[in-house]
Coordinates of C-alpha atoms in Angstrom, one line a residue:
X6 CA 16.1 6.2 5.5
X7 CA 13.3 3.9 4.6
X8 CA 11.5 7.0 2.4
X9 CA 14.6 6.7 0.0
X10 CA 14.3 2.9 -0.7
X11 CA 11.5 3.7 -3.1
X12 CA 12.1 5.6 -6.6
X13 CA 9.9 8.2 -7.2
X14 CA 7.7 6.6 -9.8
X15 CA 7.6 3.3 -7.5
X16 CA 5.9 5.4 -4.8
X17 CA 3.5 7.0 -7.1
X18 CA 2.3 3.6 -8.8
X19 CA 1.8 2.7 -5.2
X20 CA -0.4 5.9 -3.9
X21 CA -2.1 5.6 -7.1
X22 CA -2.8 1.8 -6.6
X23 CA -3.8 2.0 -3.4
X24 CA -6.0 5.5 -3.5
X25 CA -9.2 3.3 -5.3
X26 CA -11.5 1.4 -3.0
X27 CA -12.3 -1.3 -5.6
X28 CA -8.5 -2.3 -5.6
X29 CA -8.0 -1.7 -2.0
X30 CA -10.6 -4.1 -1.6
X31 CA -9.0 -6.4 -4.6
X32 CA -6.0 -6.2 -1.9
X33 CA -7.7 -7.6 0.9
X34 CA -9.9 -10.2 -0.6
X35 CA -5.9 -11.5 -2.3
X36 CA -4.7 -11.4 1.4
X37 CA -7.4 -13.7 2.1
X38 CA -7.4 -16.0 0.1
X39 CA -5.7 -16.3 -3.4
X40 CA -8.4 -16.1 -6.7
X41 CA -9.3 -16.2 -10.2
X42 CA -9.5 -12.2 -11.8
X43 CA -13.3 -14.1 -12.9
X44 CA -13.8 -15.0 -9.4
X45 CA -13.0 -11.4 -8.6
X46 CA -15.2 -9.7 -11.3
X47 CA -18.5 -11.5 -9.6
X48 CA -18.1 -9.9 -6.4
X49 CA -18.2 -6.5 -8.6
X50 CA -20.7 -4.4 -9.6
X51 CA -18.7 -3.5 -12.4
X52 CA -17.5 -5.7 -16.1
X53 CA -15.0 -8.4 -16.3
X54 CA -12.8 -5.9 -18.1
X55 CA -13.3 -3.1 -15.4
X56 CA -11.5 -5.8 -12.4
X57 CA -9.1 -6.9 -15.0
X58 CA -7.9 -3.3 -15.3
X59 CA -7.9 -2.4 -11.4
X60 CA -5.5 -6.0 -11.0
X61 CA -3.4 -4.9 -13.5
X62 CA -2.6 -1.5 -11.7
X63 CA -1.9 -3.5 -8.7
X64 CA 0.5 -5.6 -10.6
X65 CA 1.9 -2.2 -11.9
X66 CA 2.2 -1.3 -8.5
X67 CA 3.8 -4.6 -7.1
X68 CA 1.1 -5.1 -5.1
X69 CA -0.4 -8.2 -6.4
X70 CA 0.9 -11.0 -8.8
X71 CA -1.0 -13.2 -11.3
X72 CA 0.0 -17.0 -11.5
X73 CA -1.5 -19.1 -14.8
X74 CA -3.6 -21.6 -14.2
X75 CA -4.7 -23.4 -17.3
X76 CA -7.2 -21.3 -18.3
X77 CA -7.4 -19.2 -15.1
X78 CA -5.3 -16.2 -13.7
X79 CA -4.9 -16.6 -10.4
X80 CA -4.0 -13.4 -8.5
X81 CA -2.3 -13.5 -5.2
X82 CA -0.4 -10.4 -3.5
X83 CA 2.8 -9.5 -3.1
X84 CA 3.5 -10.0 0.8
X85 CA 6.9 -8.0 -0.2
X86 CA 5.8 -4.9 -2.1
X87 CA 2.9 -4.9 0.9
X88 CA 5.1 -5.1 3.7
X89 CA 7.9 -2.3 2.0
X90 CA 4.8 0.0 1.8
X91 CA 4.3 -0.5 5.7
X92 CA 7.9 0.7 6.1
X93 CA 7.5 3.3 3.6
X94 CA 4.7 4.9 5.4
X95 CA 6.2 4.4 8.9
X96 CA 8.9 6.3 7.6
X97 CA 6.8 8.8 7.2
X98 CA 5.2 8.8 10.4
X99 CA 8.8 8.5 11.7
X100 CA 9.7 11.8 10.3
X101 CA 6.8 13.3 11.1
X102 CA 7.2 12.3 14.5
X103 CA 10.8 13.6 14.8
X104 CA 9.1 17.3 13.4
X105 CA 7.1 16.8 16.6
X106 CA 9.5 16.6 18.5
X107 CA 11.8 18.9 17.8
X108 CA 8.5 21.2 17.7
X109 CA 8.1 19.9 21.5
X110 CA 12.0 20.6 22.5
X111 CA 11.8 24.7 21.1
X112 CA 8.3 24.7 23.1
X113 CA 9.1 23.2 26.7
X114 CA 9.3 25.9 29.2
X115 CA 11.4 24.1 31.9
X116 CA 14.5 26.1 33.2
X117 CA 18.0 24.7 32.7
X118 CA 18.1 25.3 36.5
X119 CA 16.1 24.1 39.3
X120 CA 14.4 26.4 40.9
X121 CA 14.3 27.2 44.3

């Protein structure tokens, strides 16, 4: 099952990663386009120090990596960790949909015999 490809702390750095709107946000502007953790901190209303702490809980969390640059850090995501998060939580849904349906199957009235 795709829930079991994760150890337990990997799925935790994950939730926790992901649960903050600044790095969900960090996430997508990556996706976009590659860029600098300065280039990052301006579209903030928040310090230099505050982005370069919410990156490195992504990179914790696989989410994103950073590439040096000269001077620069240049963070880009992880396509990887992102798209084994998309299985993880269809996993979920899969399960959740098999409860379902098992719930469906104890519920349906329909006779074993037709009736006449």
């Amino acid at each position: 099952m795709v829930v079991d490809e994760w150890a337990p702390d990997e799925v935790d750095r994950l939730f926790h990663a992901l649960a903050d709107r600044t790095r969900r946000d960090i996430v997508v502007r990556v996706i976009e386009r590659e860029c600098s953790v300065s280039e990052l901190a301006r579209g903030y209303d928040m310090s230099f120090a505050a982005v370069q702490k919410h990156v490195a809980v992504l990179e914790r969390a696989g989410l994103v990596t950073k590439l040096r640059r000269g001077r620069e850090a240049l963070v880009r995501p992880d396509i990887e960790t992102i798209a084994r998060g998309t299985r993880l939580l269809r996993g979920y849904e899969d399960l959740w949909r098999g409860r379902v349906a098992r719930m469906d199957a104890l519920l349906d009235p329909s006779p074993s015999e037709p009736i006449d």
